[in-house]
């Protein structure tokens, strides 16, 4: 099945030094950029993380410190990647929970303000888990009819990217309207719907420090919009201001903003908070 695209879709995967969004770094990035006309562009880069690769990571990925010592850093690759990715949507496997947040951090560390809020983020793992609830290898066997180890080398970003691309297309084939009798297992070949289906939380920032919450009136009742749905606003999801609207906290406790900017929070959290602060300042 050909993807029904209105703008380019980047299917990608990362290998990293670990799972900490603040401390860990990318060691490999692989992507397939699919254009609405069906043209596919593939990219695969080893990245110097500027820190040692742990032995267990090297054993798992097959990527050693020797492999990356002469490779470009993400800062050196960032502008090139940002140019390729601008105007695109993104898809991956567990990408909304890890790969997108870490990629956002790497862009910001490189001084590149790449705005993922304007992208539709499609997670083939979320679709798979909500439909079948297994891992990538099981997804590949289920949707593609073959064992993953027969076609790919395990734990390499370029291999996992190819497998994810095939899984995503297999998902759209299996859950196409009219393809099965279960009305709850239908997916339209539409990037808006796939991105909405991939959402697993109400986070505003990737780390979940700021989330969407209902606007309440003075009596504590939800404020409704013109369609009768609750109006939503950004609220803090941690600390002494947990549950309070971010805009209100910025007015009553402006030092909280400076504390977060100086603290050990992800760059993306600081980026989101800064955008809210600038928006509120423009309101006067």
PDB file of C-alpha atoms in Angstrom:
ATOM      1  CA  UNK A   1       0.000   0.000   0.000  1.00  0.00           C
ATOM      2  CA  UNK A   2       1.256   3.479  -0.881  1.00  0.00           C
ATOM      3  CA  UNK A   3       1.141   5.949   2.007  1.00  0.00           C
ATOM      4  CA  UNK A   4      -1.479   8.667   1.572  1.00  0.00           C
ATOM      5  CA  UNK A   5       0.741  11.677   2.252  1.00  0.00           C
ATOM      6  CA  UNK A   6       0.046  15.400   2.110  1.00  0.00           C
ATOM      7  CA  UNK A   7       3.657  16.245   2.999  1.00  0.00           C
ATOM      8  CA  UNK A   8       6.868  14.216   3.363  1.00  0.00           C
ATOM      9  CA  UNK A   9       7.026  11.555   6.074  1.00  0.00           C
ATOM     10  CA  UNK A  10      10.343  10.750   7.779  1.00  0.00           C
ATOM     11  CA  UNK A  11      10.452   7.201   9.149  1.00  0.00           C
ATOM     12  CA  UNK A  12      13.486   7.048  11.440  1.00  0.00           C
ATOM     13  CA  UNK A  13      15.285   5.235  14.242  1.00  0.00           C
ATOM     14  CA  UNK A  14      18.074   6.136  16.665  1.00  0.00           C
ATOM     15  CA  UNK A  15      20.770   4.196  18.460  1.00  0.00           C
ATOM     16  CA  UNK A  16      21.999   6.020  21.560  1.00  0.00           C
ATOM     17  CA  UNK A  17      24.430   5.817  24.470  1.00  0.00           C
ATOM     18  CA  UNK A  18      21.486   5.191  26.812  1.00  0.00           C
ATOM     19  CA  UNK A  19      17.922   6.171  27.675  1.00  0.00           C
ATOM     20  CA  UNK A  20      18.428   9.414  29.630  1.00  0.00           C
ATOM     21  CA  UNK A  21      17.048  12.361  27.638  1.00  0.00           C
ATOM     22  CA  UNK A  22      19.321  14.834  29.417  1.00  0.00           C
ATOM     23  CA  UNK A  23      22.605  12.899  29.579  1.00  0.00           C
ATOM     24  CA  UNK A  24      22.617  10.445  26.662  1.00  0.00           C
ATOM     25  CA  UNK A  25      23.474  11.096  23.014  1.00  0.00           C
ATOM     26  CA  UNK A  26      22.778   9.719  19.539  1.00  0.00           C
ATOM     27  CA  UNK A  27      25.354   7.338  18.026  1.00  0.00           C
ATOM     28  CA  UNK A  28      23.392   6.420  14.879  1.00  0.00           C
ATOM     29  CA  UNK A  29      20.469   8.009  13.056  1.00  0.00           C
ATOM     30  CA  UNK A  30      18.793   6.348  10.100  1.00  0.00           C
ATOM     31  CA  UNK A  31      15.798   7.588   8.140  1.00  0.00           C
ATOM     32  CA  UNK A  32      13.642   7.068   5.083  1.00  0.00           C
ATOM     33  CA  UNK A  33      12.072  10.279   3.795  1.00  0.00           C
ATOM     34  CA  UNK A  34       8.980   9.423   1.742  1.00  0.00           C
ATOM     35  CA  UNK A  35       7.539  12.203  -0.414  1.00  0.00           C
ATOM     36  CA  UNK A  36       3.862  12.487  -1.394  1.00  0.00           C
ATOM     37  CA  UNK A  37       4.807  11.413  -4.927  1.00  0.00           C
ATOM     38  CA  UNK A  38       6.261   8.165  -3.540  1.00  0.00           C
ATOM     39  CA  UNK A  39       9.935   9.065  -3.947  1.00  0.00           C
ATOM     40  CA  UNK A  40      12.036   7.600  -1.111  1.00  0.00           C
ATOM     41  CA  UNK A  41      15.284   9.105   0.163  1.00  0.00           C
ATOM     42  CA  UNK A  42      17.365   7.102   2.637  1.00  0.00           C
ATOM     43  CA  UNK A  43      19.967   8.390   5.065  1.00  0.00           C
ATOM     44  CA  UNK A  44      22.149   6.625   7.623  1.00  0.00           C
ATOM     45  CA  UNK A  45      24.743   8.358   9.805  1.00  0.00           C
ATOM     46  CA  UNK A  46      27.009   7.220  12.603  1.00  0.00           C
ATOM     47  CA  UNK A  47      27.423  10.074  15.083  1.00  0.00           C
ATOM     48  CA  UNK A  48      30.244  10.910  17.477  1.00  0.00           C
ATOM     49  CA  UNK A  49      28.438  11.307  20.818  1.00  0.00           C
ATOM     50  CA  UNK A  50      31.430  13.092  22.392  1.00  0.00           C
ATOM     51  CA  UNK A  51      31.233  10.680  25.311  1.00  0.00           C
ATOM     52  CA  UNK A  52      32.149   7.003  25.760  1.00  0.00           C
ATOM     53  CA  UNK A  53      29.689   4.395  24.515  1.00  0.00           C
ATOM     54  CA  UNK A  54      28.910   2.003  27.409  1.00  0.00           C
ATOM     55  CA  UNK A  55      30.112  -1.558  26.891  1.00  0.00           C
ATOM     56  CA  UNK A  56      26.595  -3.003  27.053  1.00  0.00           C
ATOM     57  CA  UNK A  57      25.401  -0.558  24.385  1.00  0.00           C
ATOM     58  CA  UNK A  58      28.371  -1.397  22.151  1.00  0.00           C
ATOM     59  CA  UNK A  59      27.643  -5.102  22.580  1.00  0.00           C
ATOM     60  CA  UNK A  60      23.943  -4.590  21.795  1.00  0.00           C
ATOM     61  CA  UNK A  61      24.347  -2.324  18.744  1.00  0.00           C
ATOM     62  CA  UNK A  62      27.713  -3.414  17.427  1.00  0.00           C
ATOM     63  CA  UNK A  63      28.745   0.264  17.375  1.00  0.00           C
ATOM     64  CA  UNK A  64      32.001   0.896  19.236  1.00  0.00           C
ATOM     65  CA  UNK A  65      33.905   3.988  20.294  1.00  0.00           C
ATOM     66  CA  UNK A  66      36.346   3.221  17.479  1.00  0.00           C
ATOM     67  CA  UNK A  67      33.482   3.241  14.961  1.00  0.00           C
ATOM     68  CA  UNK A  68      32.391   6.784  15.866  1.00  0.00           C
ATOM     69  CA  UNK A  69      35.618   8.537  16.897  1.00  0.00           C
ATOM     70  CA  UNK A  70      36.122  10.091  13.435  1.00  0.00           C
ATOM     71  CA  UNK A  71      32.429  10.606  12.659  1.00  0.00           C
ATOM     72  CA  UNK A  72      30.734  14.026  12.781  1.00  0.00           C
ATOM     73  CA  UNK A  73      29.071  15.183  15.976  1.00  0.00           C
ATOM     74  CA  UNK A  74      25.347  15.890  15.991  1.00  0.00           C
ATOM     75  CA  UNK A  75      26.137  19.599  16.120  1.00  0.00           C
ATOM     76  CA  UNK A  76      27.996  19.195  12.828  1.00  0.00           C
ATOM     77  CA  UNK A  77      25.112  17.226  11.287  1.00  0.00           C
ATOM     78  CA  UNK A  78      22.250  19.209  12.818  1.00  0.00           C
ATOM     79  CA  UNK A  79      21.724  21.909  10.204  1.00  0.00           C
ATOM     80  CA  UNK A  80      21.798  19.383   7.358  1.00  0.00           C
ATOM     81  CA  UNK A  81      19.253  17.155   9.124  1.00  0.00           C
ATOM     82  CA  UNK A  82      17.035  20.115  10.032  1.00  0.00           C
ATOM     83  CA  UNK A  83      16.929  21.183   6.382  1.00  0.00           C
ATOM     84  CA  UNK A  84      15.959  17.667   5.281  1.00  0.00           C
ATOM     85  CA  UNK A  85      13.330  17.310   8.017  1.00  0.00           C
ATOM     86  CA  UNK A  86      11.716  20.753   7.845  1.00  0.00           C
ATOM     87  CA  UNK A  87       8.104  20.520   6.666  1.00  0.00           C
ATOM     88  CA  UNK A  88       7.930  16.776   7.342  1.00  0.00           C
ATOM     89  CA  UNK A  89       5.884  14.513   9.569  1.00  0.00           C
ATOM     90  CA  UNK A  90       7.673  11.776  11.535  1.00  0.00           C
ATOM     91  CA  UNK A  91       7.118   8.075  12.129  1.00  0.00           C
ATOM     92  CA  UNK A  92       9.048   5.484  14.075  1.00  0.00           C
ATOM     93  CA  UNK A  93       8.755   2.585  16.497  1.00  0.00           C
ATOM     94  CA  UNK A  94       8.423   3.882  20.077  1.00  0.00           C
ATOM     95  CA  UNK A  95       9.410   7.223  18.560  1.00  0.00           C
ATOM     96  CA  UNK A  96       6.873   9.383  20.400  1.00  0.00           C
ATOM     97  CA  UNK A  97       8.195   8.154  23.759  1.00  0.00           C
ATOM     98  CA  UNK A  98      11.945   8.177  23.098  1.00  0.00           C
ATOM     99  CA  UNK A  99      13.340   8.916  19.624  1.00  0.00           C
ATOM    100  CA  UNK A 100      11.461  12.186  19.026  1.00  0.00           C
ATOM    101  CA  UNK A 101      12.188  13.584  22.533  1.00  0.00           C
ATOM    102  CA  UNK A 102      15.900  12.711  22.260  1.00  0.00           C
ATOM    103  CA  UNK A 103      16.162  14.071  18.716  1.00  0.00           C
ATOM    104  CA  UNK A 104      14.524  17.288  19.928  1.00  0.00           C
ATOM    105  CA  UNK A 105      17.124  17.516  22.705  1.00  0.00           C
ATOM    106  CA  UNK A 106      19.996  17.000  20.271  1.00  0.00           C
ATOM    107  CA  UNK A 107      18.680  19.738  17.963  1.00  0.00           C
ATOM    108  CA  UNK A 108      18.356  22.163  20.871  1.00  0.00           C
ATOM    109  CA  UNK A 109      21.815  21.300  22.221  1.00  0.00           C
ATOM    110  CA  UNK A 110      23.120  22.126  18.739  1.00  0.00           C
ATOM    111  CA  UNK A 111      21.371  25.516  18.885  1.00  0.00           C
ATOM    112  CA  UNK A 112      18.687  24.515  16.358  1.00  0.00           C
ATOM    113  CA  UNK A 113      15.109  25.416  17.302  1.00  0.00           C
ATOM    114  CA  UNK A 114      13.359  22.620  15.402  1.00  0.00           C
ATOM    115  CA  UNK A 115       9.640  22.862  16.175  1.00  0.00           C
ATOM    116  CA  UNK A 116       8.167  19.357  16.412  1.00  0.00           C
ATOM    117  CA  UNK A 117       4.824  20.841  17.544  1.00  0.00           C
ATOM    118  CA  UNK A 118       4.105  21.578  13.876  1.00  0.00           C
ATOM    119  CA  UNK A 119       4.722  17.941  12.871  1.00  0.00           C
ATOM    120  CA  UNK A 120       2.365  14.999  12.943  1.00  0.00           C
ATOM    121  CA  UNK A 121       4.069  12.272  14.980  1.00  0.00           C
ATOM    122  CA  UNK A 122       3.099   8.715  14.087  1.00  0.00           C
ATOM    123  CA  UNK A 123       4.273   5.845  16.258  1.00  0.00           C
ATOM    124  CA  UNK A 124       4.029   2.402  14.672  1.00  0.00           C
ATOM    125  CA  UNK A 125       4.626   0.823  18.098  1.00  0.00           C
ATOM    126  CA  UNK A 126       1.640   2.618  19.635  1.00  0.00           C
ATOM    127  CA  UNK A 127      -0.537   1.523  16.730  1.00  0.00           C
ATOM    128  CA  UNK A 128       0.773  -2.024  17.118  1.00  0.00           C
ATOM    129  CA  UNK A 129       0.348  -2.100  20.904  1.00  0.00           C
ATOM    130  CA  UNK A 130      -3.179  -0.739  20.710  1.00  0.00           C
ATOM    131  CA  UNK A 131      -4.069  -3.215  17.990  1.00  0.00           C
ATOM    132  CA  UNK A 132      -1.971  -6.272  18.905  1.00  0.00           C
ATOM    133  CA  UNK A 133       0.297  -5.378  21.893  1.00  0.00           C
ATOM    134  CA  UNK A 134       3.706  -6.898  21.045  1.00  0.00           C
ATOM    135  CA  UNK A 135       7.242  -5.784  20.051  1.00  0.00           C
ATOM    136  CA  UNK A 136       8.915  -4.928  16.710  1.00  0.00           C
ATOM    137  CA  UNK A 137       9.993  -8.490  15.932  1.00  0.00           C
ATOM    138  CA  UNK A 138       6.489  -9.802  16.588  1.00  0.00           C
ATOM    139  CA  UNK A 139       5.029  -6.883  14.617  1.00  0.00           C
ATOM    140  CA  UNK A 140       7.246  -7.724  11.649  1.00  0.00           C
ATOM    141  CA  UNK A 141       6.216 -11.386  11.702  1.00  0.00           C
ATOM    142  CA  UNK A 142       2.542 -10.499  12.183  1.00  0.00           C
ATOM    143  CA  UNK A 143       2.286  -7.821   9.477  1.00  0.00           C
ATOM    144  CA  UNK A 144       4.990  -8.924   7.046  1.00  0.00           C
ATOM    145  CA  UNK A 145       4.712 -12.707   7.382  1.00  0.00           C
ATOM    146  CA  UNK A 146       8.421 -13.321   7.982  1.00  0.00           C
ATOM    147  CA  UNK A 147      10.774 -13.556  10.949  1.00  0.00           C
ATOM    148  CA  UNK A 148      12.726 -10.353  11.414  1.00  0.00           C
ATOM    149  CA  UNK A 149      16.016 -12.204  11.900  1.00  0.00           C
ATOM    150  CA  UNK A 150      15.581 -13.706   8.431  1.00  0.00           C
ATOM    151  CA  UNK A 151      15.633 -10.277   6.817  1.00  0.00           C
ATOM    152  CA  UNK A 152      17.577  -7.996   9.166  1.00  0.00           C
ATOM    153  CA  UNK A 153      20.519  -7.703  11.545  1.00  0.00           C
ATOM    154  CA  UNK A 154      19.212  -6.963  15.030  1.00  0.00           C
ATOM    155  CA  UNK A 155      19.742  -3.678  16.892  1.00  0.00           C
ATOM    156  CA  UNK A 156      20.958  -1.531  14.012  1.00  0.00           C
ATOM    157  CA  UNK A 157      19.075   1.674  13.287  1.00  0.00           C
ATOM    158  CA  UNK A 158      19.137   1.255   9.505  1.00  0.00           C
ATOM    159  CA  UNK A 159      17.781  -2.300   9.799  1.00  0.00           C
ATOM    160  CA  UNK A 160      15.097  -1.345  12.324  1.00  0.00           C
ATOM    161  CA  UNK A 161      14.099   1.628  10.154  1.00  0.00           C
ATOM    162  CA  UNK A 162      13.510  -0.608   7.142  1.00  0.00           C
ATOM    163  CA  UNK A 163      11.511  -3.035   9.298  1.00  0.00           C
ATOM    164  CA  UNK A 164       9.440  -0.206  10.807  1.00  0.00           C
ATOM    165  CA  UNK A 165       8.617   1.135   7.334  1.00  0.00           C
ATOM    166  CA  UNK A 166       7.361  -2.301   6.244  1.00  0.00           C
ATOM    167  CA  UNK A 167       5.396  -2.734   9.505  1.00  0.00           C
ATOM    168  CA  UNK A 168       3.677   0.646   9.075  1.00  0.00           C
ATOM    169  CA  UNK A 169       2.604  -0.208   5.530  1.00  0.00           C
ATOM    170  CA  UNK A 170       1.505  -3.664   6.713  1.00  0.00           C
ATOM    171  CA  UNK A 171      -0.595  -2.073   9.465  1.00  0.00           C
ATOM    172  CA  UNK A 172      -2.365   0.128   6.941  1.00  0.00           C
ATOM    173  CA  UNK A 173      -3.070  -2.880   4.719  1.00  0.00           C
ATOM    174  CA  UNK A 174      -4.407  -4.994   7.589  1.00  0.00           C
ATOM    175  CA  UNK A 175      -6.614  -2.286   9.109  1.00  0.00           C
ATOM    176  CA  UNK A 176      -7.805  -0.668   5.894  1.00  0.00           C
ATOM    177  CA  UNK A 177     -11.569  -0.019   5.751  1.00  0.00           C
ATOM    178  CA  UNK A 178     -13.272  -3.228   4.673  1.00  0.00           C
ATOM    179  CA  UNK A 179     -10.194  -5.382   5.249  1.00  0.00           C
ATOM    180  CA  UNK A 180     -11.579  -7.102   8.355  1.00  0.00           C
ATOM    181  CA  UNK A 181     -14.870  -7.549  10.184  1.00  0.00           C
ATOM    182  CA  UNK A 182     -13.919  -5.848  13.475  1.00  0.00           C
ATOM    183  CA  UNK A 183     -15.160  -2.224  13.330  1.00  0.00           C
ATOM    184  CA  UNK A 184     -12.734  -1.265  16.115  1.00  0.00           C
ATOM    185  CA  UNK A 185      -9.754  -2.342  14.011  1.00  0.00           C
ATOM    186  CA  UNK A 186      -9.960   0.202  11.213  1.00  0.00           C
ATOM    187  CA  UNK A 187      -7.237   2.718  10.343  1.00  0.00           C
ATOM    188  CA  UNK A 188      -7.562   5.289   7.591  1.00  0.00           C
ATOM    189  CA  UNK A 189      -4.498   5.942   5.406  1.00  0.00           C
ATOM    190  CA  UNK A 190      -4.432   9.503   6.709  1.00  0.00           C
ATOM    191  CA  UNK A 191      -1.529  11.143   8.549  1.00  0.00           C
ATOM    192  CA  UNK A 192      -3.774  13.283  10.798  1.00  0.00           C
ATOM    193  CA  UNK A 193      -5.678  10.231  12.017  1.00  0.00           C
ATOM    194  CA  UNK A 194      -2.524   8.132  12.411  1.00  0.00           C
ATOM    195  CA  UNK A 195      -0.850  10.865  14.471  1.00  0.00           C
ATOM    196  CA  UNK A 196      -3.939  11.186  16.679  1.00  0.00           C
ATOM    197  CA  UNK A 197      -4.117   7.407  17.080  1.00  0.00           C
ATOM    198  CA  UNK A 198      -0.426   7.333  18.076  1.00  0.00           C
ATOM    199  CA  UNK A 199      -0.938   9.650  21.036  1.00  0.00           C
ATOM    200  CA  UNK A 200      -0.649   7.903  24.408  1.00  0.00           C
ATOM    201  CA  UNK A 201      -0.702  10.905  26.768  1.00  0.00           C
ATOM    202  CA  UNK A 202      -1.670  14.561  27.085  1.00  0.00           C
ATOM    203  CA  UNK A 203       1.879  15.908  27.334  1.00  0.00           C
ATOM    204  CA  UNK A 204       2.698  19.395  26.083  1.00  0.00           C
ATOM    205  CA  UNK A 205       6.447  18.795  26.389  1.00  0.00           C
ATOM    206  CA  UNK A 206       7.959  15.414  25.630  1.00  0.00           C
ATOM    207  CA  UNK A 207       9.023  14.763  29.242  1.00  0.00           C
ATOM    208  CA  UNK A 208       5.504  15.345  30.580  1.00  0.00           C
ATOM    209  CA  UNK A 209       6.463  18.170  32.930  1.00  0.00           C
ATOM    210  CA  UNK A 210       3.706  20.261  31.339  1.00  0.00           C
ATOM    211  CA  UNK A 211       0.409  18.649  30.308  1.00  0.00           C
ATOM    212  CA  UNK A 212      -2.952  19.698  28.911  1.00  0.00           C
ATOM    213  CA  UNK A 213      -5.635  20.282  31.548  1.00  0.00           C
ATOM    214  CA  UNK A 214      -9.190  21.579  31.555  1.00  0.00           C
ATOM    215  CA  UNK A 215      -9.828  25.271  32.085  1.00  0.00           C
ATOM    216  CA  UNK A 216     -11.989  25.686  35.209  1.00  0.00           C
ATOM    217  CA  UNK A 217     -14.204  28.573  36.275  1.00  0.00           C
ATOM    218  CA  UNK A 218     -14.211  29.943  39.831  1.00  0.00           C
ATOM    219  CA  UNK A 219     -16.652  27.273  40.960  1.00  0.00           C
ATOM    220  CA  UNK A 220     -14.364  24.544  39.628  1.00  0.00           C
ATOM    221  CA  UNK A 221     -16.539  23.625  36.658  1.00  0.00           C
ATOM    222  CA  UNK A 222     -14.969  23.057  33.213  1.00  0.00           C
ATOM    223  CA  UNK A 223     -15.190  25.986  30.797  1.00  0.00           C
ATOM    224  CA  UNK A 224     -16.658  24.806  27.489  1.00  0.00           C
ATOM    225  CA  UNK A 225     -15.827  25.985  23.988  1.00  0.00           C
ATOM    226  CA  UNK A 226     -18.315  26.799  21.229  1.00  0.00           C
ATOM    227  CA  UNK A 227     -18.642  23.089  20.420  1.00  0.00           C
ATOM    228  CA  UNK A 228     -19.460  22.190  24.023  1.00  0.00           C
ATOM    229  CA  UNK A 229     -16.079  20.577  24.673  1.00  0.00           C
ATOM    230  CA  UNK A 230     -13.882  21.504  27.663  1.00  0.00           C
ATOM    231  CA  UNK A 231     -11.341  24.216  26.908  1.00  0.00           C
ATOM    232  CA  UNK A 232      -7.771  23.056  27.525  1.00  0.00           C
ATOM    233  CA  UNK A 233      -4.701  24.892  28.780  1.00  0.00           C
ATOM    234  CA  UNK A 234      -1.138  24.017  29.753  1.00  0.00           C
ATOM    235  CA  UNK A 235      -0.710  23.031  33.429  1.00  0.00           C
ATOM    236  CA  UNK A 236       2.330  22.004  35.448  1.00  0.00           C
ATOM    237  CA  UNK A 237       2.567  18.266  36.132  1.00  0.00           C
ATOM    238  CA  UNK A 238       5.185  18.367  38.919  1.00  0.00           C
ATOM    239  CA  UNK A 239       6.406  20.306  41.923  1.00  0.00           C
ATOM    240  CA  UNK A 240       4.726  22.859  44.125  1.00  0.00           C
ATOM    241  CA  UNK A 241       2.576  24.206  41.268  1.00  0.00           C
ATOM    242  CA  UNK A 242       1.374  20.798  40.062  1.00  0.00           C
ATOM    243  CA  UNK A 243      -2.117  21.098  38.552  1.00  0.00           C
ATOM    244  CA  UNK A 244      -1.958  24.879  38.161  1.00  0.00           C
ATOM    245  CA  UNK A 245      -2.113  26.601  34.749  1.00  0.00           C
ATOM    246  CA  UNK A 246       1.345  27.560  33.528  1.00  0.00           C
ATOM    247  CA  UNK A 247       0.148  31.017  32.489  1.00  0.00           C
ATOM    248  CA  UNK A 248      -1.131  31.709  36.020  1.00  0.00           C
ATOM    249  CA  UNK A 249       2.101  30.538  37.647  1.00  0.00           C
ATOM    250  CA  UNK A 250       4.172  32.767  35.355  1.00  0.00           C
ATOM    251  CA  UNK A 251       2.224  35.738  36.740  1.00  0.00           C
ATOM    252  CA  UNK A 252       2.099  34.821  40.435  1.00  0.00           C
ATOM    253  CA  UNK A 253       5.562  33.241  40.721  1.00  0.00           C
ATOM    254  CA  UNK A 254       7.791  34.578  37.892  1.00  0.00           C
ATOM    255  CA  UNK A 255      10.894  33.197  39.616  1.00  0.00           C
ATOM    256  CA  UNK A 256       9.646  29.670  38.907  1.00  0.00           C
ATOM    257  CA  UNK A 257      10.439  30.206  35.220  1.00  0.00           C
ATOM    258  CA  UNK A 258      14.046  31.154  36.014  1.00  0.00           C
ATOM    259  CA  UNK A 259      14.363  28.189  38.369  1.00  0.00           C
ATOM    260  CA  UNK A 260      13.291  25.753  35.646  1.00  0.00           C
ATOM    261  CA  UNK A 261      15.617  27.321  33.048  1.00  0.00           C
ATOM    262  CA  UNK A 262      18.565  26.933  35.438  1.00  0.00           C
ATOM    263  CA  UNK A 263      17.541  23.437  36.535  1.00  0.00           C
ATOM    264  CA  UNK A 264      18.193  19.910  35.280  1.00  0.00           C
ATOM    265  CA  UNK A 265      15.208  19.821  32.940  1.00  0.00           C
ATOM    266  CA  UNK A 266      15.207  18.850  29.266  1.00  0.00           C
ATOM    267  CA  UNK A 267      15.820  21.567  26.718  1.00  0.00           C
ATOM    268  CA  UNK A 268      12.434  20.758  25.222  1.00  0.00           C
ATOM    269  CA  UNK A 269      10.671  21.485  28.547  1.00  0.00           C
ATOM    270  CA  UNK A 270      12.491  24.821  28.726  1.00  0.00           C
ATOM    271  CA  UNK A 271      11.634  25.516  25.086  1.00  0.00           C
ATOM    272  CA  UNK A 272       7.915  24.853  25.629  1.00  0.00           C
ATOM    273  CA  UNK A 273       7.856  26.959  28.795  1.00  0.00           C
ATOM    274  CA  UNK A 274       9.611  29.835  27.029  1.00  0.00           C
ATOM    275  CA  UNK A 275       7.085  29.776  24.190  1.00  0.00           C
ATOM    276  CA  UNK A 276       4.214  29.934  26.687  1.00  0.00           C
ATOM    277  CA  UNK A 277       5.906  32.827  28.500  1.00  0.00           C
ATOM    278  CA  UNK A 278       6.418  34.755  25.250  1.00  0.00           C
ATOM    279  CA  UNK A 279       2.804  34.122  24.249  1.00  0.00           C
ATOM    280  CA  UNK A 280       1.540  35.413  27.554  1.00  0.00           C
ATOM    281  CA  UNK A 281       3.811  38.454  27.386  1.00  0.00           C
ATOM    282  CA  UNK A 282       2.396  39.337  23.953  1.00  0.00           C
ATOM    283  CA  UNK A 283      -1.097  39.304  25.447  1.00  0.00           C
ATOM    284  CA  UNK A 284       0.000  42.125  27.707  1.00  0.00           C
TER     285      UNK A 284
END
